[in-house]
Amino acid sequence: MNIIVIRADGSLSTRPDSTLMRRPEDFYLPDGFDTVTARPCSYIKMAKAGKAVRKEFAHRYFTGIGRGVLLTCGKDATYIDWSTYIFDGETPAEELAAPLFNRICEEIVYVTRLISVRQGDIIAIEVDDPTVLRRGDAYAPSPSLEFNIR
């Protein structure tokens, strides 16, 4: 399983599943780093494999959307272990407003034009401005997700 990140500037990066955290736990900064950048995101789990998915079929490739946070340390680090947090609870696709539903379909088209996806892969879309956190800070982007930076 891979995590494909669509950054705020539209560029893509990937993270391995070793970065995934499914429940809130404190984040321990690696030695040599004083800060971590938290980037809120929306994510979708791919329901089936695909490559070059057309927009009219994109709705078949996901079942819902959830929220999460992507953490990075330093300017050059794209990821470190245990740095992708996802919240419990997804909003089912059939409950999404049309503009959001259409955007997700467009993002699936964009990603699958460049990368083959497999069932279970996660596409994370950065949605809000990043927050820089220091050791000792608490971060609570949602009531269901709160953790401390250690």
PDB file of C-alpha atoms in Angstrom:
ATOM      1  CA  MET A   1       0.000   0.000   0.000  1.00  0.00           C
ATOM      2  CA  ASN A   2       1.287   3.453  -0.898  1.00  0.00           C
ATOM      3  CA  ILE A   3       0.245   6.920   0.138  1.00  0.00           C
ATOM      4  CA  ILE A   4       0.168   9.345  -2.773  1.00  0.00           C
ATOM      5  CA  VAL A   5       0.274  12.995  -1.719  1.00  0.00           C
ATOM      6  CA  ILE A   6      -1.062  15.834  -3.837  1.00  0.00           C
ATOM      7  CA  ARG A   7       0.693  18.889  -2.439  1.00  0.00           C
ATOM      8  CA  ALA A   8      -0.888  22.327  -2.301  1.00  0.00           C
ATOM      9  CA  ASP A   9       1.143  23.355  -5.383  1.00  0.00           C
ATOM     10  CA  GLY A  10      -0.255  20.387  -7.362  1.00  0.00           C
ATOM     11  CA  SER A  11       2.925  18.315  -7.343  1.00  0.00           C
ATOM     12  CA  LEU A  12       2.895  14.651  -6.331  1.00  0.00           C
ATOM     13  CA  SER A  13       4.968  12.692  -3.847  1.00  0.00           C
ATOM     14  CA  THR A  14       4.595   9.252  -2.343  1.00  0.00           C
ATOM     15  CA  ARG A  15       5.004   7.851   1.153  1.00  0.00           C
ATOM     16  CA  PRO A  16       5.338   4.206   2.150  1.00  0.00           C
ATOM     17  CA  ASP A  17       2.851   2.571   4.494  1.00  0.00           C
ATOM     18  CA  SER A  18       5.488   2.638   7.274  1.00  0.00           C
ATOM     19  CA  THR A  19       4.509   6.298   7.775  1.00  0.00           C
ATOM     20  CA  LEU A  20       0.842   5.508   8.509  1.00  0.00           C
ATOM     21  CA  MET A  21      -0.676   6.036  11.977  1.00  0.00           C
ATOM     22  CA  ARG A  22      -4.319   5.065  12.410  1.00  0.00           C
ATOM     23  CA  ARG A  23      -4.759   6.306  15.976  1.00  0.00           C
ATOM     24  CA  PRO A  24      -3.432   9.382  17.728  1.00  0.00           C
ATOM     25  CA  GLU A  25      -0.055   8.869  19.359  1.00  0.00           C
ATOM     26  CA  ASP A  26       2.576  11.388  20.297  1.00  0.00           C
ATOM     27  CA  PHE A  27       5.044  12.239  17.560  1.00  0.00           C
ATOM     28  CA  TYR A  28       8.725  12.044  18.506  1.00  0.00           C
ATOM     29  CA  LEU A  29      10.956  14.433  16.592  1.00  0.00           C
ATOM     30  CA  PRO A  30      14.051  12.747  15.182  1.00  0.00           C
ATOM     31  CA  ASP A  31      17.406  13.914  16.553  1.00  0.00           C
ATOM     32  CA  GLY A  32      18.636  17.062  14.874  1.00  0.00           C
ATOM     33  CA  PHE A  33      15.190  18.578  14.248  1.00  0.00           C
ATOM     34  CA  ASP A  34      13.551  21.321  16.315  1.00  0.00           C
ATOM     35  CA  THR A  35      10.270  21.626  14.418  1.00  0.00           C
ATOM     36  CA  VAL A  36       7.780  19.609  12.436  1.00  0.00           C
ATOM     37  CA  THR A  37       5.361  20.962   9.834  1.00  0.00           C
ATOM     38  CA  ALA A  38       1.776  19.672  10.018  1.00  0.00           C
ATOM     39  CA  ARG A  39      -0.189  19.773   6.762  1.00  0.00           C
ATOM     40  CA  PRO A  40      -3.910  18.960   7.106  1.00  0.00           C
ATOM     41  CA  CYS A  41      -5.251  16.800   4.299  1.00  0.00           C
ATOM     42  CA  SER A  42      -8.284  14.986   2.986  1.00  0.00           C
ATOM     43  CA  TYR A  43      -7.742  11.401   1.924  1.00  0.00           C
ATOM     44  CA  ILE A  44      -9.467   8.750  -0.112  1.00  0.00           C
ATOM     45  CA  LYS A  45      -8.767   5.020  -0.115  1.00  0.00           C
ATOM     46  CA  MET A  46      -8.707   3.426  -3.520  1.00  0.00           C
ATOM     47  CA  ALA A  47     -11.394   0.754  -3.770  1.00  0.00           C
ATOM     48  CA  LYS A  48      -9.797  -0.873  -6.816  1.00  0.00           C
ATOM     49  CA  ALA A  49      -6.656  -0.761  -8.925  1.00  0.00           C
ATOM     50  CA  GLY A  50      -6.431   1.639 -11.834  1.00  0.00           C
ATOM     51  CA  LYS A  51      -4.246   3.369 -14.389  1.00  0.00           C
ATOM     52  CA  ALA A  52      -5.304   6.309 -16.581  1.00  0.00           C
ATOM     53  CA  VAL A  53      -8.829   6.376 -15.124  1.00  0.00           C
ATOM     54  CA  ARG A  54     -11.273   8.498 -17.106  1.00  0.00           C
ATOM     55  CA  LYS A  55     -13.358  11.062 -15.221  1.00  0.00           C
ATOM     56  CA  GLU A  56     -16.690   9.416 -16.000  1.00  0.00           C
ATOM     57  CA  PHE A  57     -15.477   6.244 -14.256  1.00  0.00           C
ATOM     58  CA  ALA A  58     -13.507   7.797 -11.379  1.00  0.00           C
ATOM     59  CA  HIS A  59     -16.447   7.478  -8.950  1.00  0.00           C
ATOM     60  CA  ARG A  60     -16.032   3.701  -9.091  1.00  0.00           C
ATOM     61  CA  TYR A  61     -12.545   3.906  -7.585  1.00  0.00           C
ATOM     62  CA  PHE A  62     -13.312   5.292  -4.112  1.00  0.00           C
ATOM     63  CA  THR A  63     -15.944   4.849  -1.425  1.00  0.00           C
ATOM     64  CA  GLY A  64     -15.519   7.946   0.742  1.00  0.00           C
ATOM     65  CA  ILE A  65     -13.324  10.721   2.044  1.00  0.00           C
ATOM     66  CA  GLY A  66     -11.634  11.259   5.399  1.00  0.00           C
ATOM     67  CA  ARG A  67      -9.349  13.784   7.091  1.00  0.00           C
ATOM     68  CA  GLY A  68      -5.768  13.487   8.224  1.00  0.00           C
ATOM     69  CA  VAL A  69      -2.451  15.221   8.831  1.00  0.00           C
ATOM     70  CA  LEU A  70       0.884  14.858   7.040  1.00  0.00           C
ATOM     71  CA  LEU A  71       4.000  15.658   9.084  1.00  0.00           C
ATOM     72  CA  THR A  72       7.391  16.613   7.645  1.00  0.00           C
ATOM     73  CA  CYS A  73      10.678  17.584   9.268  1.00  0.00           C
ATOM     74  CA  GLY A  74      13.098  19.925   7.539  1.00  0.00           C
ATOM     75  CA  LYS A  75      13.023  21.355   4.039  1.00  0.00           C
ATOM     76  CA  ASP A  76      14.276  18.263   2.228  1.00  0.00           C
ATOM     77  CA  ALA A  77      12.340  15.563   4.078  1.00  0.00           C
ATOM     78  CA  THR A  78       9.202  14.417   2.282  1.00  0.00           C
ATOM     79  CA  TYR A  79       8.343  11.907   5.003  1.00  0.00           C
ATOM     80  CA  ILE A  80       9.605  10.038   8.045  1.00  0.00           C
ATOM     81  CA  ASP A  81       8.213   6.964   9.783  1.00  0.00           C
ATOM     82  CA  TRP A  82       4.943   7.379  11.692  1.00  0.00           C
ATOM     83  CA  SER A  83       4.248  10.765  10.127  1.00  0.00           C
ATOM     84  CA  THR A  84       0.935  10.200   8.287  1.00  0.00           C
ATOM     85  CA  TYR A  85      -2.063  10.441  10.623  1.00  0.00           C
ATOM     86  CA  ILE A  86      -5.564   9.564   9.412  1.00  0.00           C
ATOM     87  CA  PHE A  87      -8.751  10.038  11.419  1.00  0.00           C
ATOM     88  CA  ASP A  88     -11.351   7.417  12.034  1.00  0.00           C
ATOM     89  CA  GLY A  89     -14.564   7.905  10.112  1.00  0.00           C
ATOM     90  CA  GLU A  90     -14.976   8.613   6.456  1.00  0.00           C
ATOM     91  CA  THR A  91     -17.831  10.427   4.761  1.00  0.00           C
ATOM     92  CA  PRO A  92     -19.389   8.055   2.200  1.00  0.00           C
ATOM     93  CA  ALA A  93     -19.067   9.141  -1.434  1.00  0.00           C
ATOM     94  CA  GLU A  94     -22.839   9.310  -1.914  1.00  0.00           C
ATOM     95  CA  GLU A  95     -23.088  11.943   0.864  1.00  0.00           C
ATOM     96  CA  LEU A  96     -20.543  14.338  -0.674  1.00  0.00           C
ATOM     97  CA  ALA A  97     -21.584  17.655  -2.196  1.00  0.00           C
ATOM     98  CA  ALA A  98     -21.266  17.753  -5.981  1.00  0.00           C
ATOM     99  CA  PRO A  99     -18.271  20.176  -6.109  1.00  0.00           C
ATOM    100  CA  LEU A 100     -16.244  18.045  -3.675  1.00  0.00           C
ATOM    101  CA  PHE A 101     -17.258  14.808  -5.410  1.00  0.00           C
ATOM    102  CA  ASN A 102     -16.174  16.256  -8.780  1.00  0.00           C
ATOM    103  CA  ARG A 103     -12.858  17.484  -7.364  1.00  0.00           C
ATOM    104  CA  ILE A 104     -12.059  14.028  -5.983  1.00  0.00           C
ATOM    105  CA  CYS A 105     -12.846  12.477  -9.366  1.00  0.00           C
ATOM    106  CA  GLU A 106     -10.535  15.010 -11.047  1.00  0.00           C
ATOM    107  CA  GLU A 107      -7.753  14.199  -8.572  1.00  0.00           C
ATOM    108  CA  ILE A 108      -8.121  10.467  -9.294  1.00  0.00           C
ATOM    109  CA  VAL A 109      -7.820  11.214 -13.019  1.00  0.00           C
ATOM    110  CA  TYR A 110      -4.718  13.359 -12.387  1.00  0.00           C
ATOM    111  CA  VAL A 111      -2.965  10.812 -10.160  1.00  0.00           C
ATOM    112  CA  THR A 112      -3.743   7.762 -12.290  1.00  0.00           C
ATOM    113  CA  ARG A 113      -2.481   9.529 -15.395  1.00  0.00           C
ATOM    114  CA  LEU A 114       0.981   9.454 -13.776  1.00  0.00           C
ATOM    115  CA  ILE A 115       0.914   6.588 -11.255  1.00  0.00           C
ATOM    116  CA  SER A 116      -0.729   3.184 -11.195  1.00  0.00           C
ATOM    117  CA  VAL A 117      -2.813   2.746  -8.043  1.00  0.00           C
ATOM    118  CA  ARG A 118      -3.768  -0.449  -6.263  1.00  0.00           C
ATOM    119  CA  GLN A 119      -6.689  -1.328  -4.054  1.00  0.00           C
ATOM    120  CA  GLY A 120      -6.004   0.062  -0.578  1.00  0.00           C
ATOM    121  CA  ASP A 121      -3.683   2.869  -1.723  1.00  0.00           C
ATOM    122  CA  ILE A 122      -4.422   6.246  -0.165  1.00  0.00           C
ATOM    123  CA  ILE A 123      -4.520   9.549  -2.026  1.00  0.00           C
ATOM    124  CA  ALA A 124      -3.937  12.414   0.417  1.00  0.00           C
ATOM    125  CA  ILE A 125      -4.783  15.945  -0.755  1.00  0.00           C
ATOM    126  CA  GLU A 126      -3.322  18.857   1.211  1.00  0.00           C
ATOM    127  CA  VAL A 127      -6.205  21.195   2.049  1.00  0.00           C
ATOM    128  CA  ASP A 128      -5.179  23.817   4.610  1.00  0.00           C
ATOM    129  CA  ASP A 129      -2.199  25.992   5.398  1.00  0.00           C
ATOM    130  CA  PRO A 130       0.632  24.181   7.186  1.00  0.00           C
ATOM    131  CA  THR A 131       1.352  24.703  10.878  1.00  0.00           C
ATOM    132  CA  VAL A 132       4.890  24.643  12.277  1.00  0.00           C
ATOM    133  CA  LEU A 133       5.089  22.873  15.632  1.00  0.00           C
ATOM    134  CA  ARG A 134       7.912  22.688  18.165  1.00  0.00           C
ATOM    135  CA  ARG A 135       8.848  20.041  20.687  1.00  0.00           C
ATOM    136  CA  GLY A 136       6.310  20.232  23.540  1.00  0.00           C
ATOM    137  CA  ASP A 137       3.464  21.604  21.401  1.00  0.00           C
ATOM    138  CA  ALA A 138       0.062  19.900  21.326  1.00  0.00           C
ATOM    139  CA  TYR A 139      -1.784  19.577  18.029  1.00  0.00           C
ATOM    140  CA  ALA A 140      -5.511  18.912  17.737  1.00  0.00           C
ATOM    141  CA  PRO A 141      -6.810  19.329  14.173  1.00  0.00           C
ATOM    142  CA  SER A 142      -9.930  17.377  15.132  1.00  0.00           C
ATOM    143  CA  PRO A 143     -11.578  16.163  18.342  1.00  0.00           C
ATOM    144  CA  SER A 144     -10.795  12.593  17.289  1.00  0.00           C
ATOM    145  CA  LEU A 145      -7.122  13.336  16.664  1.00  0.00           C
ATOM    146  CA  GLU A 146      -4.933  15.014  19.234  1.00  0.00           C
ATOM    147  CA  PHE A 147      -1.251  14.359  19.828  1.00  0.00           C
ATOM    148  CA  ASN A 148       1.847  16.013  21.280  1.00  0.00           C
ATOM    149  CA  ILE A 149       5.204  16.739  19.699  1.00  0.00           C
ATOM    150  CA  ARG A 150       7.967  15.268  21.840  1.00  0.00           C
TER     151      ARG A 150
END
